[in-house]
PDB file of C-alpha atoms in Angstrom:
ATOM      1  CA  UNK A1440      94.381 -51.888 149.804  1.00  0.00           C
ATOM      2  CA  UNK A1441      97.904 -51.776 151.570  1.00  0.00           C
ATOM      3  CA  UNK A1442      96.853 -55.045 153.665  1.00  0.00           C
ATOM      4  CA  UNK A1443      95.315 -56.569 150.845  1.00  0.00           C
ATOM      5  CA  UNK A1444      98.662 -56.215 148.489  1.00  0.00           C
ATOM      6  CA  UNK A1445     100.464 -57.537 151.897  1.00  0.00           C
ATOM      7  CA  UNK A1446      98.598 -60.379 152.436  1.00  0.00           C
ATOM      8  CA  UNK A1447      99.128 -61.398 148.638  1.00  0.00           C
ATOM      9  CA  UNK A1448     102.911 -61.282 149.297  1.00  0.00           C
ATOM     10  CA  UNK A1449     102.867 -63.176 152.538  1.00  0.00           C
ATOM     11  CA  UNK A1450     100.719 -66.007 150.224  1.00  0.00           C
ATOM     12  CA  UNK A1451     103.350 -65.812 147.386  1.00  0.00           C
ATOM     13  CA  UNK A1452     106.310 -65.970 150.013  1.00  0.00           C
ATOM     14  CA  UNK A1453     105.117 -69.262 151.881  1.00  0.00           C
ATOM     15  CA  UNK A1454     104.084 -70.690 148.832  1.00  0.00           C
ATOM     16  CA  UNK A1455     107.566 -69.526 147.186  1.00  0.00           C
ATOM     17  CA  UNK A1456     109.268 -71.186 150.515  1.00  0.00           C
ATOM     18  CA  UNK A1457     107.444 -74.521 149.688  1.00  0.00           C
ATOM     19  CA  UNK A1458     107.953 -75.036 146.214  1.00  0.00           C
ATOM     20  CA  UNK A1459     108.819 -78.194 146.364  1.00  0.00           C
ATOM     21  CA  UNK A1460     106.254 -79.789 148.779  1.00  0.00           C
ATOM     22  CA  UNK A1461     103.890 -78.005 146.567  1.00  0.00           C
ATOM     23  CA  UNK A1462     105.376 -79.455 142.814  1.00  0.00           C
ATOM     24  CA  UNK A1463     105.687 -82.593 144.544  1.00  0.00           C
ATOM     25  CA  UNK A1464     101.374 -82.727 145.383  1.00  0.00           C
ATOM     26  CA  UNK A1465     101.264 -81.589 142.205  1.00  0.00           C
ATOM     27  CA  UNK A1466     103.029 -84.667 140.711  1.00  0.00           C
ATOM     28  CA  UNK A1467     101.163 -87.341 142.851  1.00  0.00           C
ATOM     29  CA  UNK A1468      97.908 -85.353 142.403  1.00  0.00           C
ATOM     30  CA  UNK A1469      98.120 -85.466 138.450  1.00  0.00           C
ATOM     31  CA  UNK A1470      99.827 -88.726 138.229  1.00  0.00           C
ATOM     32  CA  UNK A1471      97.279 -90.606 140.245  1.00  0.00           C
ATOM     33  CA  UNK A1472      94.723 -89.141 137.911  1.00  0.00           C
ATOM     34  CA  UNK A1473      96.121 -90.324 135.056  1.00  0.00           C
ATOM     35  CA  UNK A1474      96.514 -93.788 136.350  1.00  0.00           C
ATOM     36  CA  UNK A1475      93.340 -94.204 137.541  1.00  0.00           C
ATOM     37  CA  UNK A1476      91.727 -93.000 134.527  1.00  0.00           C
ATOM     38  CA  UNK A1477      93.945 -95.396 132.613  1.00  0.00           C
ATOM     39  CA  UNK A1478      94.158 -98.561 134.270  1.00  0.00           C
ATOM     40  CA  UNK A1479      91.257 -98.445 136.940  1.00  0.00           C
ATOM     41  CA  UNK A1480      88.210 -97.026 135.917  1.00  0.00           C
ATOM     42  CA  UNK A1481      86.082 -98.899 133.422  1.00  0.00           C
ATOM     43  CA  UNK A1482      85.515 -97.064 130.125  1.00  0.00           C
ATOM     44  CA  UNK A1483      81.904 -96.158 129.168  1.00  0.00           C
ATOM     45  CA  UNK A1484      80.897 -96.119 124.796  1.00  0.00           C
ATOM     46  CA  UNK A1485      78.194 -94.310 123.821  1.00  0.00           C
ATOM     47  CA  UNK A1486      75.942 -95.470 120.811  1.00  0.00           C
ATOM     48  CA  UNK A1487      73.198 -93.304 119.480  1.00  0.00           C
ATOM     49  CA  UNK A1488      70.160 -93.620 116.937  1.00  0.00           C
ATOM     50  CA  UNK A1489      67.954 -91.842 115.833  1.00  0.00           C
ATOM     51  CA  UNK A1490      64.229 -92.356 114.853  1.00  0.00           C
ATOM     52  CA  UNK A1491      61.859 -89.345 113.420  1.00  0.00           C
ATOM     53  CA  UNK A1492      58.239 -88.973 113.601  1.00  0.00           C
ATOM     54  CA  UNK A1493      56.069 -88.809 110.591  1.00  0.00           C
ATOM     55  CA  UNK A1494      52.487 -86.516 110.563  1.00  0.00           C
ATOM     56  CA  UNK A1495      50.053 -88.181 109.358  1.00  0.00           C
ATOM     57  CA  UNK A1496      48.469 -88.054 106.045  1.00  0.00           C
ATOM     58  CA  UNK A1497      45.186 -87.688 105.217  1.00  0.00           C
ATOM     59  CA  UNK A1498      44.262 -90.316 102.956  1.00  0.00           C
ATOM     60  CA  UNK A1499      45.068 -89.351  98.794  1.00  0.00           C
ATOM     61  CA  UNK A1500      46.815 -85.886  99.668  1.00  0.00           C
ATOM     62  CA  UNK A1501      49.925 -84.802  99.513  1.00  0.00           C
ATOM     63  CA  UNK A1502      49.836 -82.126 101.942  1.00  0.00           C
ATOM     64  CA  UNK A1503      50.832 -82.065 105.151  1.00  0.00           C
ATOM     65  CA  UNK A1504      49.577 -78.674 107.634  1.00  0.00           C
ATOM     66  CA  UNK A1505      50.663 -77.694 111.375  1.00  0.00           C
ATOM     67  CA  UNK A1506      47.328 -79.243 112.999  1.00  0.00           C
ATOM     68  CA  UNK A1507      49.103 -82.647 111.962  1.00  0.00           C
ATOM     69  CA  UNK A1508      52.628 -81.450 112.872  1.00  0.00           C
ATOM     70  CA  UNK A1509      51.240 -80.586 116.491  1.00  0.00           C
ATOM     71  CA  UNK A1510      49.602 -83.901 116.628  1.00  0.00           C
ATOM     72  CA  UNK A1511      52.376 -85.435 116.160  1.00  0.00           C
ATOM     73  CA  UNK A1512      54.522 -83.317 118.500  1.00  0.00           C
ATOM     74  CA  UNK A1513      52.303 -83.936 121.094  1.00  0.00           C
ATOM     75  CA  UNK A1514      52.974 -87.896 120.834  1.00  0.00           C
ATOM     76  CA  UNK A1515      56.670 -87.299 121.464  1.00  0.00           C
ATOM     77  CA  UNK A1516      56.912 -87.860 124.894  1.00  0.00           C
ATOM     78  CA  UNK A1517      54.592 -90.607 124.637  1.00  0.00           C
ATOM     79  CA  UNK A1518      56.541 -92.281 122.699  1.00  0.00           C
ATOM     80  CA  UNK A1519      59.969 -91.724 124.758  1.00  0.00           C
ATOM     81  CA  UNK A1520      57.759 -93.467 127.534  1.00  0.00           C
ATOM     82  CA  UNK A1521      57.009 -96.618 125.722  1.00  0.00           C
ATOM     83  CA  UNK A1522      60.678 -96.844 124.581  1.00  0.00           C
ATOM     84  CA  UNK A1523      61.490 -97.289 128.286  1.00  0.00           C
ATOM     85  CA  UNK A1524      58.579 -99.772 128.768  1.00  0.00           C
ATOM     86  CA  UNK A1525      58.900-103.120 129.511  1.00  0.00           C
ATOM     87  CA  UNK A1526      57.274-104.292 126.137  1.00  0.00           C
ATOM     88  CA  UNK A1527      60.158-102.630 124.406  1.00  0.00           C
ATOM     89  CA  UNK A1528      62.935-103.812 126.839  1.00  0.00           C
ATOM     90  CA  UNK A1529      62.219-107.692 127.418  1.00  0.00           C
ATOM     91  CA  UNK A1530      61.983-108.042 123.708  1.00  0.00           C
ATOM     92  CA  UNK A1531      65.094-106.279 123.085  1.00  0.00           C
ATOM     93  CA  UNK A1532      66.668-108.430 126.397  1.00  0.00           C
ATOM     94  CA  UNK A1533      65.693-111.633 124.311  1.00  0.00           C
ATOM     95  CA  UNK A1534      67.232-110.394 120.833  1.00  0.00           C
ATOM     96  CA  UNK A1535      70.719-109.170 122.798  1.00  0.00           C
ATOM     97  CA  UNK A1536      72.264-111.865 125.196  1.00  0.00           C
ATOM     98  CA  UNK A1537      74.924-109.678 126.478  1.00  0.00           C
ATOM     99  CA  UNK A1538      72.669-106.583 127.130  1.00  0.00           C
ATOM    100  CA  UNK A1539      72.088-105.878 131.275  1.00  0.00           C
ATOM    101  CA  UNK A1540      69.006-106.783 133.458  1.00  0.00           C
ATOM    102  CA  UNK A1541      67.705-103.208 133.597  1.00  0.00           C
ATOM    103  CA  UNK A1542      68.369-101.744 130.251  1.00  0.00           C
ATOM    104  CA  UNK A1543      66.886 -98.275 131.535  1.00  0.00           C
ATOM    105  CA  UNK A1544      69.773 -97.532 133.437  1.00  0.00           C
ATOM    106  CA  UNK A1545      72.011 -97.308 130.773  1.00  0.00           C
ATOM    107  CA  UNK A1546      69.170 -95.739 128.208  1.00  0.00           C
ATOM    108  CA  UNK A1547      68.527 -92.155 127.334  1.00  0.00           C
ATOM    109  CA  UNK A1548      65.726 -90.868 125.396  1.00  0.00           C
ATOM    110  CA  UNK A1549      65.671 -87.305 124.160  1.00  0.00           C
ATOM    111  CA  UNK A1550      64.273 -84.621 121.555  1.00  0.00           C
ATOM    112  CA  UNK A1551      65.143 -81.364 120.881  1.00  0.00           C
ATOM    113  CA  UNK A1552      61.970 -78.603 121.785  1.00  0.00           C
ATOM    114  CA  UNK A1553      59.725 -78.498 118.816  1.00  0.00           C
ATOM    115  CA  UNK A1554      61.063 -81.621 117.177  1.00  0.00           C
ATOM    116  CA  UNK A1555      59.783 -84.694 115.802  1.00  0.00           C
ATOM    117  CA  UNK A1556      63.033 -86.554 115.921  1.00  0.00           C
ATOM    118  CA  UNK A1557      63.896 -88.961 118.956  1.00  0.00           C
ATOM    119  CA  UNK A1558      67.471 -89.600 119.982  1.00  0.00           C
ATOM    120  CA  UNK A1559      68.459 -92.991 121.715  1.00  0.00           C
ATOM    121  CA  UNK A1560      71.317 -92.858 123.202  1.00  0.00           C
ATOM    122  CA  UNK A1561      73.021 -96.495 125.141  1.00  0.00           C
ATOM    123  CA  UNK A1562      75.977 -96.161 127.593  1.00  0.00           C
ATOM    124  CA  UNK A1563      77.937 -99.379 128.294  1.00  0.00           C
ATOM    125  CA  UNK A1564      81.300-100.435 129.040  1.00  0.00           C
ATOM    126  CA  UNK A1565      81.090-102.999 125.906  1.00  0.00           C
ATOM    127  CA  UNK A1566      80.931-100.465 122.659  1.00  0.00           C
ATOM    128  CA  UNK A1567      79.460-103.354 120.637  1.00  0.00           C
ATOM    129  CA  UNK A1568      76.606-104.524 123.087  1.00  0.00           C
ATOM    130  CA  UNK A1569      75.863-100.754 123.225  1.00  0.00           C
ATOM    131  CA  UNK A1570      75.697-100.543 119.540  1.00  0.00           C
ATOM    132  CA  UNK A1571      73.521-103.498 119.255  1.00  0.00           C
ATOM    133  CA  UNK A1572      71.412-102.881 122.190  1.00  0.00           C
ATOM    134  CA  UNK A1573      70.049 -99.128 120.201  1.00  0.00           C
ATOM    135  CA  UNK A1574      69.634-100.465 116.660  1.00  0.00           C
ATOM    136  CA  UNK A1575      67.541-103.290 118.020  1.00  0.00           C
ATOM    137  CA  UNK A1576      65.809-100.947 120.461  1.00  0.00           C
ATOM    138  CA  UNK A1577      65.187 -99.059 117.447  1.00  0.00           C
ATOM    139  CA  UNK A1578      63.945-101.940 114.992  1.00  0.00           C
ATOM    140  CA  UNK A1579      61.557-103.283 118.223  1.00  0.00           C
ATOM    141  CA  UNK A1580      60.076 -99.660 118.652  1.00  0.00           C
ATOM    142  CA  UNK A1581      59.195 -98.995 115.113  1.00  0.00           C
ATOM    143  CA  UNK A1582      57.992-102.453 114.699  1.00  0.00           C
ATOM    144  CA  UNK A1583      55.645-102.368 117.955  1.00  0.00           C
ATOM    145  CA  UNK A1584      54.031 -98.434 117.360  1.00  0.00           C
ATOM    146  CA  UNK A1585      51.654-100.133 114.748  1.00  0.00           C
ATOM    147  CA  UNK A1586      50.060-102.677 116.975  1.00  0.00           C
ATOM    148  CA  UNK A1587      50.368-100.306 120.113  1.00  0.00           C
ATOM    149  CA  UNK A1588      48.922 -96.605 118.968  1.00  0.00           C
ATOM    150  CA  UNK A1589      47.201 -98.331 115.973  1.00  0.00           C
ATOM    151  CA  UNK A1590      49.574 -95.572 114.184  1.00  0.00           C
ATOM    152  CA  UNK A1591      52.498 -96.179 111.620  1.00  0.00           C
ATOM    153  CA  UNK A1592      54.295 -92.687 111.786  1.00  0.00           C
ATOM    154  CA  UNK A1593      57.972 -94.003 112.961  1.00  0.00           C
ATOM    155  CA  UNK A1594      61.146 -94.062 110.267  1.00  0.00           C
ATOM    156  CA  UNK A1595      64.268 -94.962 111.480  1.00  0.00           C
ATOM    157  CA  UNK A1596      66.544 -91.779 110.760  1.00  0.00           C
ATOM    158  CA  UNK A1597      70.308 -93.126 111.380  1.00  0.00           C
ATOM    159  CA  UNK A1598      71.696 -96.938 112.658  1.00  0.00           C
ATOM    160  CA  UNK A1599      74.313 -97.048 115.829  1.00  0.00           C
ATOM    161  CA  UNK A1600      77.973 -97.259 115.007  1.00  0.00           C
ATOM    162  CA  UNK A1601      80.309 -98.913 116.961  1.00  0.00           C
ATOM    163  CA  UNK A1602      82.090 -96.299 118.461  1.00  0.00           C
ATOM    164  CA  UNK A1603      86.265 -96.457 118.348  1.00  0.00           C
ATOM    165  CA  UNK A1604      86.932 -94.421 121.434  1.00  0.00           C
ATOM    166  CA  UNK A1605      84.942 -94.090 125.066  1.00  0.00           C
ATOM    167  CA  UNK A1606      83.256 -90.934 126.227  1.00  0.00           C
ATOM    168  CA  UNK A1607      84.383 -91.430 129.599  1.00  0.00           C
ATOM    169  CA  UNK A1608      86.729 -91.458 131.645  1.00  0.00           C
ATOM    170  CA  UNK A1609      88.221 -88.543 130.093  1.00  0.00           C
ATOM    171  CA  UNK A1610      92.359 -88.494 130.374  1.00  0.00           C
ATOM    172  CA  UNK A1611      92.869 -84.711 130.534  1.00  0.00           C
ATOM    173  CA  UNK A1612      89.850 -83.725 132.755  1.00  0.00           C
ATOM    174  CA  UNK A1613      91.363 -86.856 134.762  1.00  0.00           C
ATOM    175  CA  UNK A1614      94.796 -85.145 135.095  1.00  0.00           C
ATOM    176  CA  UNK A1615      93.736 -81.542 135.042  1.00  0.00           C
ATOM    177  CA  UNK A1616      91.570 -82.353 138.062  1.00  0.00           C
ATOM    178  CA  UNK A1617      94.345 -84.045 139.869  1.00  0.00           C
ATOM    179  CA  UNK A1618      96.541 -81.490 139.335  1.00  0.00           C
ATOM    180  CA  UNK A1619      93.847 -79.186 140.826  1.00  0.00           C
ATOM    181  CA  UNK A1620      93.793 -81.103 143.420  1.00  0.00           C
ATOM    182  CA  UNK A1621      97.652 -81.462 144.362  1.00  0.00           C
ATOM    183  CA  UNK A1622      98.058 -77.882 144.176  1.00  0.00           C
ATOM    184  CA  UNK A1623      95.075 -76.949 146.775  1.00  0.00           C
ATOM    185  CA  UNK A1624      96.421 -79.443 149.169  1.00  0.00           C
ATOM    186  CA  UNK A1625     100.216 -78.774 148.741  1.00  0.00           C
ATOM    187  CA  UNK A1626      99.144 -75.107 149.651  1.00  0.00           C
ATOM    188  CA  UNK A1627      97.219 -76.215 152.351  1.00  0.00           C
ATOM    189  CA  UNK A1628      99.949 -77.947 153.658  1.00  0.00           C
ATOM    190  CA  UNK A1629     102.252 -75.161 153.097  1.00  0.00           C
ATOM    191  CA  UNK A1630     100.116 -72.633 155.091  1.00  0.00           C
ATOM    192  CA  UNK A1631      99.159 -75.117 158.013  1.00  0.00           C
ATOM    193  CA  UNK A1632     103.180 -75.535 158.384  1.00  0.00           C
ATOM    194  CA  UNK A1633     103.996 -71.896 158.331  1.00  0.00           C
ATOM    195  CA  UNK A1634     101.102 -71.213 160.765  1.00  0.00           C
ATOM    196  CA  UNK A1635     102.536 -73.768 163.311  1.00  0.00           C
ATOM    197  CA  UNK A1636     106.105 -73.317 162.603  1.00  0.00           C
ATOM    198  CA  UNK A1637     106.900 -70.158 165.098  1.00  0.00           C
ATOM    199  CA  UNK A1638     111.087 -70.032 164.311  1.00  0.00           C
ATOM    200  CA  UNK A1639     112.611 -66.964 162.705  1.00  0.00           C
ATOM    201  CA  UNK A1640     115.073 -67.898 160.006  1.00  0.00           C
ATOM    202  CA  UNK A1641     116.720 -64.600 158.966  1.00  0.00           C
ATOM    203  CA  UNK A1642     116.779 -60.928 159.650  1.00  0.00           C
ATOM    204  CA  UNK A1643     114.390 -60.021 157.408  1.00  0.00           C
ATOM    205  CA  UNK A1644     111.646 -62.278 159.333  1.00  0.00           C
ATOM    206  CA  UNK A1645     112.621 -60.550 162.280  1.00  0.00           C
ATOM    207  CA  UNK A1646     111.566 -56.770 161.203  1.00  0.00           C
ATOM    208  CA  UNK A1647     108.846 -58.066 160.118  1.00  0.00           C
ATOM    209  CA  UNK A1648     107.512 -59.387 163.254  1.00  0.00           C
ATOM    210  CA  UNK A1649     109.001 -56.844 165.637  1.00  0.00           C
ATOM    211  CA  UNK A1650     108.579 -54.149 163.489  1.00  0.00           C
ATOM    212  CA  UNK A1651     112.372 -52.974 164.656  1.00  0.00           C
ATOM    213  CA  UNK A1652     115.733 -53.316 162.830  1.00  0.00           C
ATOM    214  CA  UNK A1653     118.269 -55.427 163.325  1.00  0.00           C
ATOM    215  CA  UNK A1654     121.362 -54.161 164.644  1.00  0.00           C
ATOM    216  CA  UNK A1655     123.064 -57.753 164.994  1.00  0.00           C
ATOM    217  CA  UNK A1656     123.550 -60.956 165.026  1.00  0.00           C
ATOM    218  CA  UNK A1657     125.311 -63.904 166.614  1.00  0.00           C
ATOM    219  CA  UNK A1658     126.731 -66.979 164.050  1.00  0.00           C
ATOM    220  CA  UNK A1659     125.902 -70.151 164.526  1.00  0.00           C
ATOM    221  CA  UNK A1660     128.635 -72.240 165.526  1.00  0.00           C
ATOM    222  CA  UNK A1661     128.804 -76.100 164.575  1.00  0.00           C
ATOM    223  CA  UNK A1662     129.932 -78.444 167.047  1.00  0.00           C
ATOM    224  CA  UNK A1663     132.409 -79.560 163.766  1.00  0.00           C
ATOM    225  CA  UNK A1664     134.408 -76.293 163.597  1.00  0.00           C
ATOM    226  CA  UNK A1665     134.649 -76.060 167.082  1.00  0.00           C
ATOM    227  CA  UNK A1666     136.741 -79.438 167.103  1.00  0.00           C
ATOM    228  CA  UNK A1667     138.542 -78.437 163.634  1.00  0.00           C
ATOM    229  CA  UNK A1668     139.946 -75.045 165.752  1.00  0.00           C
ATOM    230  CA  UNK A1669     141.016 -76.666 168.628  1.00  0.00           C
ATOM    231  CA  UNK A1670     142.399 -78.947 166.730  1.00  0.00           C
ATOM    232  CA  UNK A1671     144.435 -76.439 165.319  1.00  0.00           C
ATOM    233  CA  UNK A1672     145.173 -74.088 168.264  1.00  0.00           C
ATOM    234  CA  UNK A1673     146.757 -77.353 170.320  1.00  0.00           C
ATOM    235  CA  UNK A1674     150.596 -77.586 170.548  1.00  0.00           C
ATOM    236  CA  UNK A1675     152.719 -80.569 169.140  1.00  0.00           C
ATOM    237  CA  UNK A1676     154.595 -82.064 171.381  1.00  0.00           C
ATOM    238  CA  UNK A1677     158.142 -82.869 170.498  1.00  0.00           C
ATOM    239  CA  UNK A1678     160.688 -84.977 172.474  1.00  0.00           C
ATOM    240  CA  UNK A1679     163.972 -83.310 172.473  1.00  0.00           C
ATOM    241  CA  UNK A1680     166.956 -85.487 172.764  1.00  0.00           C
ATOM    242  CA  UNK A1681     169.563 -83.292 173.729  1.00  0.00           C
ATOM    243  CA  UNK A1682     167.712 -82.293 177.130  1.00  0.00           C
ATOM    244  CA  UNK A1683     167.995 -85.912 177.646  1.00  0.00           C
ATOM    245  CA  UNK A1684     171.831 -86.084 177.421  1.00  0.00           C
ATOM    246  CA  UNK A1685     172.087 -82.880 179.511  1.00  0.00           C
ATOM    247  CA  UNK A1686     170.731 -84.876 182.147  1.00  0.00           C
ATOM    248  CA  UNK A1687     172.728 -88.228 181.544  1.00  0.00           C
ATOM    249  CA  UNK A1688     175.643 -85.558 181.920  1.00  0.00           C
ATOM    250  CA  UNK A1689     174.839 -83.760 185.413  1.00  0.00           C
ATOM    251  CA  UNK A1690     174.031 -87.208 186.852  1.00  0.00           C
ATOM    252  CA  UNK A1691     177.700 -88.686 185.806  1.00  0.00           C
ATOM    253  CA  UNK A1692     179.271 -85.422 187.151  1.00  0.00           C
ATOM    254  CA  UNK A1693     177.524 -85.513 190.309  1.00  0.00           C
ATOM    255  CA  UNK A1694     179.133 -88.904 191.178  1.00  0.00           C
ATOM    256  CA  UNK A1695     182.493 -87.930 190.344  1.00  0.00           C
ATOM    257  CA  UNK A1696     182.360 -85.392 192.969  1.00  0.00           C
ATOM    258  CA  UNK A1697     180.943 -87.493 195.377  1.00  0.00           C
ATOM    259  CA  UNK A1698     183.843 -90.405 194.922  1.00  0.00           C
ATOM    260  CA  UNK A1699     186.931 -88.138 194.838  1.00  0.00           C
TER     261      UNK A1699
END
C-alpha cells in the first residue's frame, strides 16, 4: 500500500513539474477539436418517418384478434427488406434529383420488438434532400405494398421535418475528446522527459535517490557575478601630481650641485 501511495505522489509531482507542457496539450488538443468540428467536418441531418402496419380485417367485422396481429408482425421485416429494394429506391431516385446513387447507404430501417410501426430514418449532409428523400420513400412504399404483397395494410404514421440543427459532428463530444486527448499525451510527454532527464535539481531529489541526507551544498556561481566582484575588488588608479613635482625638484637640485 506504502508503494502504491508513493507511486501516486511521484505521478502527481512530475505531472505538478509540467503543468504547463501539460495545459498547453490541453489547449491544442481541445482547440483543434473544436475547429475541426466547426469548420472541417461536414455536418450530417437526420430526417425520420414513420409508417405503421395495419392487421387485416376480415371482411364486415370490426374486430381485430392476435392471430392477425402476429400475421402482421411477422411481415415486418419483410417489409424493411423491400424498403431497401431497388423497386423502392430507383423510383424514389427519379422523384428526388438531388438524392445519392446508392440511397441505402444513407437509409435506416427499424422497429421496435413486438411492433407494427416502421421507422425510416435518412442521414445526409443536405437536411432538405434528407427530408424529401423519407417522405417520398414513404409515399413510394405505401403506394407499391398493394401491387407487390397483393395487401393494403400500410398508413403513413408521421411526415419528415426538415431538421434545424445536425446530429453530427457533435461540438462538445468534439472538444471533450480533444481535451482527452491533450491531457494523455501532455502526460506522456511529461513522464517520457522525467524518465530520460537523469539531473538532480534540489536537495530534496537527492534523499530521495540516495536515500542519505544532505549535509551541504556548493552555490552556483554565474560567470556575471564573477565579473561584477572583480570589478569591484580592482583598485583605481589615480595620478598624483605632487610626486611629479618632487621629481622635477631632485632633478633641478642635482644639477646645481654638479655646476658649482
Amino acid at each position: 500500500m506504502n508503494s502504491q501511495t508513493m507511486l501516486l505522489a511521484d505521478l502527481l509531482a512530475v505531472f505538478k513539474k509540467s503543468k504547463l507542457l501539460i495545459f498547453l496539450t490541453v489547449l491544442i488538443g481541445g482547440g483543434t477539436a473544436y475547429y475541426l468540428s466547426q469548420y472541417v467536418v461536414e455536418p450530417t441531418y437526420e430526417a425520420s418517418t414513420q409508417v405503421l402496419i395495419v392487421p387485416k380485417q376480415e371482411v364486415g367485422s370490426n374486430i381485430v384478434d392476435s392471430t392477425q396481429i402476429s400475421s402482421s408482425l411477422s411481415l415486418i421485416n419483410t417489409y424493411r427488406v423491400i424498403m431497401r429494394s431497388p423497386a423502392i429506391l430507383n423510383e424514389v431516385k427519379t422523384q428526388v434529383p438531388n438524392a445519392p446513387t446508392d440511397i441505402s447507404e444513407i437509409l435506416l430501417v427499424e422497429s421496435e420488438e413486438e411492433s407494427q410501426v416502421i421507422n425510416i430514418v435518412v442521414s445526409h449532409s443536405d437536411p432538405v434532400v434528407a427530408t424529401d428523400i423519407a417522405n417520398v420513400i414513404t409515399e413510394v412504399f405505401a403506394n407499391e405494398i398493394p401491387d407487390l404483397m397483393n395487401i393494403d395494410n400500410v398508413r403513413v404514421l408521421s411526415v419528415a421535418e426538415v431538421p434545424a440543427f445536425p446530429v453530427s459532428p457533435n461540438m462538445l463530444i468534439y472538444t471533450a475528446i480533444g481535451v482527452v486527448l491533450g491531457f494523455v499525451v501532455g502526460s506522456v510527454l511529461a513522464l517520457v522527459r522525467y524518465t530520460f532527464d537523469k539531473r538532480v535539481r534540489d536537495e530534496k531529489e537527492a534523499e530521495q535517490l540516495l536515500s542519505l541526507p544532505v549535509i551541504g551544498n556548493i552555490p552556483v556561481i554565474e560567470k556575471r557575478d564573477m565579473a561584477a566582484k572583480r570589478s569591484k575588488q580592482e583598485p583605481v588608479k589615480e595620478v598624483n601630481p605632487s610626486v611629479k613635482g618632487d621629481e622635477k625638484h631632485v632633478s633641478s637640485a642635482k644639477d646645481t650641485r654638479q655646476s658649482s
